CSV table of C-alpha atoms and ligand atoms in Angstrom, one decimal:
chain,number,residue,atom,x,y,z
A,1,MET,CA,113.2,10.0,-142.0
A,2,PHE,CA,113.1,10.5,-138.3
A,3,GLU,CA,115.3,7.5,-137.3
A,4,LYS,CA,117.3,9.8,-135.0
A,5,LEU,CA,114.2,10.9,-133.2
A,6,ILE,CA,113.0,7.3,-132.7
A,7,GLN,CA,116.4,6.4,-131.5
A,8,GLU,CA,116.5,9.4,-129.1
A,9,LEU,CA,113.1,8.5,-127.7
A,10,LYS,CA,114.2,5.0,-127.1
A,11,CYS,CA,117.3,6.2,-125.2
A,12,MET,CA,115.1,8.5,-123.0
A,13,ASN,CA,113.7,5.4,-121.2
A,14,GLU,CA,117.0,5.1,-119.4
A,15,MET,CA,118.2,8.7,-119.6
A,16,SER,CA,119.3,10.4,-116.4
A,17,VAL,CA,119.9,14.2,-116.2
A,18,SER,CA,122.3,15.5,-113.6
A,19,VAL,CA,122.0,19.1,-112.5
A,20,ALA,CA,124.8,20.8,-110.5
A,21,ILE,CA,124.0,22.7,-107.3
A,22,GLU,CA,125.9,25.9,-106.7
A,23,THR,CA,127.4,26.9,-103.3
A,24,ASP,CA,126.8,30.3,-101.8
A,25,GLU,CA,129.7,32.9,-101.5
A,26,ASN,CA,130.8,31.2,-98.2
A,27,GLY,CA,131.0,27.7,-99.8
A,28,TYR,CA,127.8,26.3,-98.3
A,29,ILE,CA,125.1,24.1,-100.0
A,30,ASP,CA,121.4,24.4,-99.2
A,31,LYS,CA,119.7,21.4,-97.6
A,32,GLN,CA,116.1,20.8,-96.3
A,33,CYS,CA,114.7,18.4,-93.8
A,34,PRO,CA,112.6,15.7,-95.6
A,35,ASN,CA,110.3,15.4,-92.6
A,36,GLU,CA,107.0,16.9,-93.9
A,37,ASN,CA,106.1,18.4,-90.5
A,38,CYS,CA,109.5,20.3,-90.3
A,39,GLU,CA,111.0,21.1,-93.8
A,40,PHE,CA,113.7,23.2,-92.0
A,41,VAL,CA,116.1,24.8,-94.5
A,42,PHE,CA,119.8,25.0,-93.5
A,43,LYS,CA,123.2,25.0,-95.2
A,44,VAL,CA,126.2,22.7,-94.9
A,45,ASN,CA,129.8,23.4,-95.8
A,46,LYS,CA,130.6,21.8,-99.1
A,47,ASP,CA,133.9,20.3,-98.1
A,48,ASP,CA,132.5,18.9,-94.9
A,49,TRP,CA,129.5,17.5,-96.8
A,50,ALA,CA,132.0,15.5,-98.9
A,51,ASN,CA,134.5,14.6,-96.1
A,52,ILE,CA,132.6,14.4,-92.8
A,53,PHE,CA,129.0,13.7,-93.5
A,54,LYS,CA,128.0,10.0,-93.9
A,55,ASP,CA,125.9,8.6,-96.8
A,56,GLU,CA,123.7,6.5,-94.4
A,57,SER,CA,122.7,9.2,-91.9
A,58,VAL,CA,122.1,13.0,-91.8
A,59,TRP,CA,120.2,14.7,-89.0
A,60,CYS,CA,117.9,17.7,-89.1
A,61,PRO,CA,119.4,20.5,-86.9
A,62,LEU,CA,115.9,21.4,-85.7
A,63,CYS,CA,113.9,18.2,-85.3
A,64,ARG,CA,116.7,15.6,-85.4
A,65,HIS,CA,114.9,13.6,-88.2
A,66,GLU,CA,117.4,11.1,-89.5
A,67,ALA,CA,117.6,10.1,-93.2
A,68,PRO,CA,120.2,9.0,-95.8
A,69,SER,CA,122.2,11.9,-97.4
A,70,ASP,CA,120.4,11.7,-100.8
A,71,GLN,CA,117.1,12.8,-99.2
A,72,TRP,CA,118.1,16.4,-98.2
A,73,PHE,CA,117.6,18.3,-101.4
A,74,THR,CA,115.6,21.5,-101.0
A,75,LEU,CA,112.1,21.8,-102.6
A,76,GLN,CA,113.5,24.6,-104.8
A,77,GLN,CA,116.4,22.3,-105.9
A,78,VAL,CA,114.0,19.5,-106.8
A,79,LYS,CA,111.7,21.9,-108.7
A,80,HIS,CA,114.7,23.3,-110.6
A,81,ALA,CA,116.0,19.8,-111.5
A,82,GLN,CA,112.6,18.8,-112.8
A,83,SER,CA,112.3,21.8,-115.1
A,84,GLU,CA,115.9,21.2,-116.3
A,85,ALA,CA,115.2,17.6,-117.1
A,86,LEU,CA,112.1,18.7,-119.1
A,87,ALA,CA,114.3,21.3,-120.9
A,88,ILE,CA,116.8,18.7,-121.9
A,89,VAL,CA,114.1,16.3,-123.2
A,90,GLU,CA,112.7,19.2,-125.2
A,91,GLY,CA,116.1,20.1,-126.5
A,92,LYS,CA,116.9,16.5,-127.6
A,93,ILE,CA,113.5,16.1,-129.4
A,94,ASP,CA,114.0,19.5,-131.1
A,95,ASN,CA,117.5,18.6,-132.3
A,96,SER,CA,116.3,15.2,-133.7
A,97,LEU,CA,113.4,16.9,-135.5
A,98,ARG,CA,115.8,19.4,-137.1
A,99,GLU,CA,118.2,16.6,-138.1
A,100,GLY,CA,115.3,14.6,-139.6
A,101,ALA,CA,114.1,17.7,-141.5
A,102,ASN,CA,117.6,18.4,-142.9
A,103,GLN,CA,118.0,14.8,-144.0
A,104,PHE,CA,114.7,15.0,-145.8
A,105,ASN,CA,115.5,18.2,-147.5
A,106,GLN,CA,118.9,16.9,-148.7
A,107,ARG,CA,117.2,13.9,-150.2
A,108,GLN,CA,114.9,16.0,-152.4
A,109,ARG,CA,116.0,16.1,-156.0
A,110,LYS,CA,116.3,19.7,-157.2
A,111,ASN,CA,115.2,19.0,-160.7
A,112,SER,CA,112.1,17.0,-159.9
A,113,PHE,CA,108.7,18.4,-161.0
A,114,ILE,CA,107.3,18.7,-157.4
A,115,SER,CA,109.7,19.8,-154.7
A,116,LEU,CA,109.0,19.4,-151.0
A,117,SER,CA,110.9,20.8,-148.2
A,118,MET,CA,110.5,20.6,-144.4
A,119,LYS,CA,111.2,23.3,-141.8
A,120,VAL,CA,111.2,23.0,-138.0
A,121,SER,CA,110.2,26.4,-136.7
A,122,GLY,CA,111.3,28.1,-133.4
A,123,SER,CA,114.7,28.8,-132.1
A,124,PRO,CA,116.9,25.8,-131.3
A,125,LYS,CA,116.6,24.6,-127.7
A,126,ARG,CA,119.4,24.0,-125.3
A,127,THR,CA,120.6,20.5,-124.4
A,128,PHE,CA,122.7,21.4,-121.3
A,129,THR,CA,121.6,22.0,-117.8
A,130,ILE,CA,121.8,25.2,-115.7
A,131,PRO,CA,123.0,24.7,-112.1
A,132,ALA,CA,120.6,25.3,-109.2
A,133,LYS,CA,121.3,28.7,-107.6
A,134,ALA,CA,122.2,28.9,-103.9
A,135,ALA,CA,119.8,30.7,-101.5
A,136,ASP,CA,120.9,33.8,-99.6
A,137,LEU,CA,123.6,33.6,-97.0
A,138,MET,CA,122.7,32.5,-93.4
A,139,GLN,CA,124.2,34.5,-90.7
A,140,LEU,CA,124.6,32.0,-88.0
A,141,GLU,CA,127.5,29.7,-88.9
A,142,ILE,CA,128.1,26.8,-86.4
A,143,GLN,CA,130.9,24.3,-86.0
A,144,CYS,CA,130.1,21.1,-84.2
A,145,GLU,CA,132.2,20.6,-81.1
A,146,ALA,CA,132.0,16.8,-81.6
A,147,CYS,CA,132.8,16.2,-85.3
A,148,ASN,CA,134.0,19.7,-86.5
A,149,SER,CA,131.5,19.9,-89.4
A,150,ARG,CA,130.3,23.4,-90.3
A,151,PHE,CA,126.7,24.3,-91.0
A,152,ALA,CA,124.6,27.5,-91.1
A,153,VAL,CA,121.0,28.2,-90.0
A,154,ILE,CA,118.6,31.0,-89.5
A,155,GLY,CA,117.5,31.4,-85.9
A,156,SER,CA,118.8,28.5,-83.9
A,157,ALA,CA,119.8,24.8,-84.3
A,158,TYR,CA,119.9,22.1,-81.6
A,159,PHE,CA,121.5,19.2,-83.4
A,160,CYS,CA,124.6,18.7,-85.6
A,161,PRO,CA,123.4,17.5,-89.1
A,162,ALA,CA,126.6,15.4,-89.5
A,163,CYS,CA,126.6,13.4,-86.2
A,164,GLY,CA,123.3,14.3,-84.5
A,165,HIS,CA,125.2,15.7,-81.5
A,166,ASN,CA,123.2,18.0,-79.2
A,167,SER,CA,125.4,20.7,-77.8
A,168,VAL,CA,124.2,21.7,-74.4
A,169,THR,CA,126.2,24.9,-74.2
A,170,ARG,CA,125.2,26.0,-77.7
A,171,THR,CA,121.5,25.3,-77.0
A,172,PHE,CA,121.8,27.4,-73.8
A,173,ARG,CA,123.6,30.3,-75.8
A,174,ASP,CA,120.8,30.1,-78.4
A,175,SER,CA,118.2,30.4,-75.7
A,176,LEU,CA,120.0,33.5,-74.3
A,177,ARG,CA,120.1,35.0,-77.8
A,178,LYS,CA,116.3,34.4,-78.2
A,179,ILE,CA,115.6,36.2,-74.9
A,180,HIS,CA,117.8,39.1,-75.9
A,181,ALA,CA,116.1,39.3,-79.3
A,182,LYS,CA,112.6,39.4,-77.6
A,183,LYS,CA,113.7,42.1,-75.2
A,184,ASN,CA,115.3,44.2,-77.9
A,185,SER,CA,112.3,43.9,-80.2
A,186,ILE,CA,109.8,45.3,-77.7
A,187,ASP,CA,109.7,48.8,-79.2
A,188,VAL,CA,109.3,47.5,-82.8
A,189,VAL,CA,106.5,45.1,-81.7
A,190,ARG,CA,104.8,47.9,-79.7
A,191,ARG,CA,104.8,50.3,-82.6
A,192,ALA,CA,103.5,47.6,-85.0
A,193,VAL,CA,100.7,46.5,-82.7
A,194,ILE,CA,99.6,50.1,-81.8
A,195,GLU,CA,99.3,50.7,-85.6
A,196,SER,CA,97.2,47.5,-86.2
A,197,SER,CA,95.2,47.0,-83.0
A,198,GLY,CA,95.6,50.0,-80.7
A,199,LYS,CA,97.5,50.9,-77.5
A,200,ASP,CA,95.7,48.4,-75.1
A,201,GLU,CA,96.6,45.4,-77.3
A,202,ALA,CA,100.1,46.7,-77.7
A,203,GLU,CA,100.6,47.0,-73.9
A,204,LEU,CA,99.2,43.5,-73.2
A,205,MET,CA,101.3,42.0,-76.0
A,206,CYS,CA,104.6,43.6,-74.8
A,207,ARG,CA,104.0,42.8,-71.2
A,208,SER,CA,103.4,39.2,-72.1
A,209,LEU,CA,106.5,39.1,-74.3
A,210,ILE,CA,108.6,40.4,-71.4
A,211,GLU,CA,107.1,37.8,-69.0
A,212,THR,CA,107.9,34.9,-71.3
A,213,CYS,CA,111.6,36.0,-71.2
A,214,VAL,CA,111.7,35.1,-67.5
A,215,SER,CA,110.1,31.6,-68.0
A,216,ASP,CA,112.4,31.1,-71.1
A,217,GLY,CA,115.4,31.8,-68.9
A,218,VAL,CA,114.3,29.3,-66.2
A,219,VAL,CA,113.7,26.6,-68.8
A,220,ALA,CA,117.0,27.2,-70.6
A,221,PHE,CA,118.9,27.1,-67.3
A,222,GLN,CA,117.1,23.9,-66.2
A,223,LYS,CA,117.9,22.2,-69.6
A,224,TYR,CA,121.5,23.4,-69.3
A,225,CYS,CA,121.9,21.9,-65.8
A,226,GLU,CA,120.3,18.6,-66.9
A,227,GLY,CA,122.5,18.4,-70.0
A,228,MET,CA,125.7,19.1,-68.0
A,229,TYR,CA,124.7,16.7,-65.2
A,230,GLU,CA,123.8,13.9,-67.7
A,231,GLN,CA,127.4,12.7,-68.0
A,232,PHE,CA,127.7,12.2,-64.3
A,233,ALA,CA,124.2,10.5,-64.0
A,234,ASN,CA,125.7,7.0,-63.5
A,235,PRO,CA,129.0,7.5,-61.5
A,236,PRO,CA,131.1,4.4,-61.3
A,237,TYR,CA,131.1,4.5,-57.4
B,301,ZN,ZN1,113.5,18.6,-89.4
B,302,ZN,ZN1,128.8,16.9,-85.3
């Protein structure tokens, strides 16, 4: 009676379900660093992912963790794929049960003394997958000066995910942006801390924030000089 179900269950041993991943409005796909201590989420341009990125190595823009290209799914994409796989299994079992019940009902003789019929309740389940949705756009879009691949991040990125290149000038620019952001957020921070902890705390916090801008600037400039000098570190003469 349920030959189809038995056959379907046997097939499930080797079944694989593929779930599409949508790009955002700008054509970027979400990726996440597989390093458990990092899990940095970023985006890569879909065309560049296909044409420039290599299967064997992708680098995290934040921690430079290196891993093959099939290890960069976001936690949300993995969760979505798991629930889709479960939905497909449910759909296939449901279809087989309905088919088995129909066959059983068709075999019953209408004029027999006792008539039996079988009904599978509930609405039919889907047997197709729904693509994983893209996360919100990321404002900072970057193009690597070494390999031309395009990627997007929130905040800042130090390494190109396609070639691992560390751009000295971009890192320096990012540091300057960070200093500007700190300086421009002083009033917001002051208001928030006054509300939660009082004026004294707010004053200490804001002064400390401004002071770190100076040390941030020194460190950024030192790193910039080191990076720029590196290429001349071993002159041929
Ligand atoms: Zn990372
Ligand atoms: Zn690159």
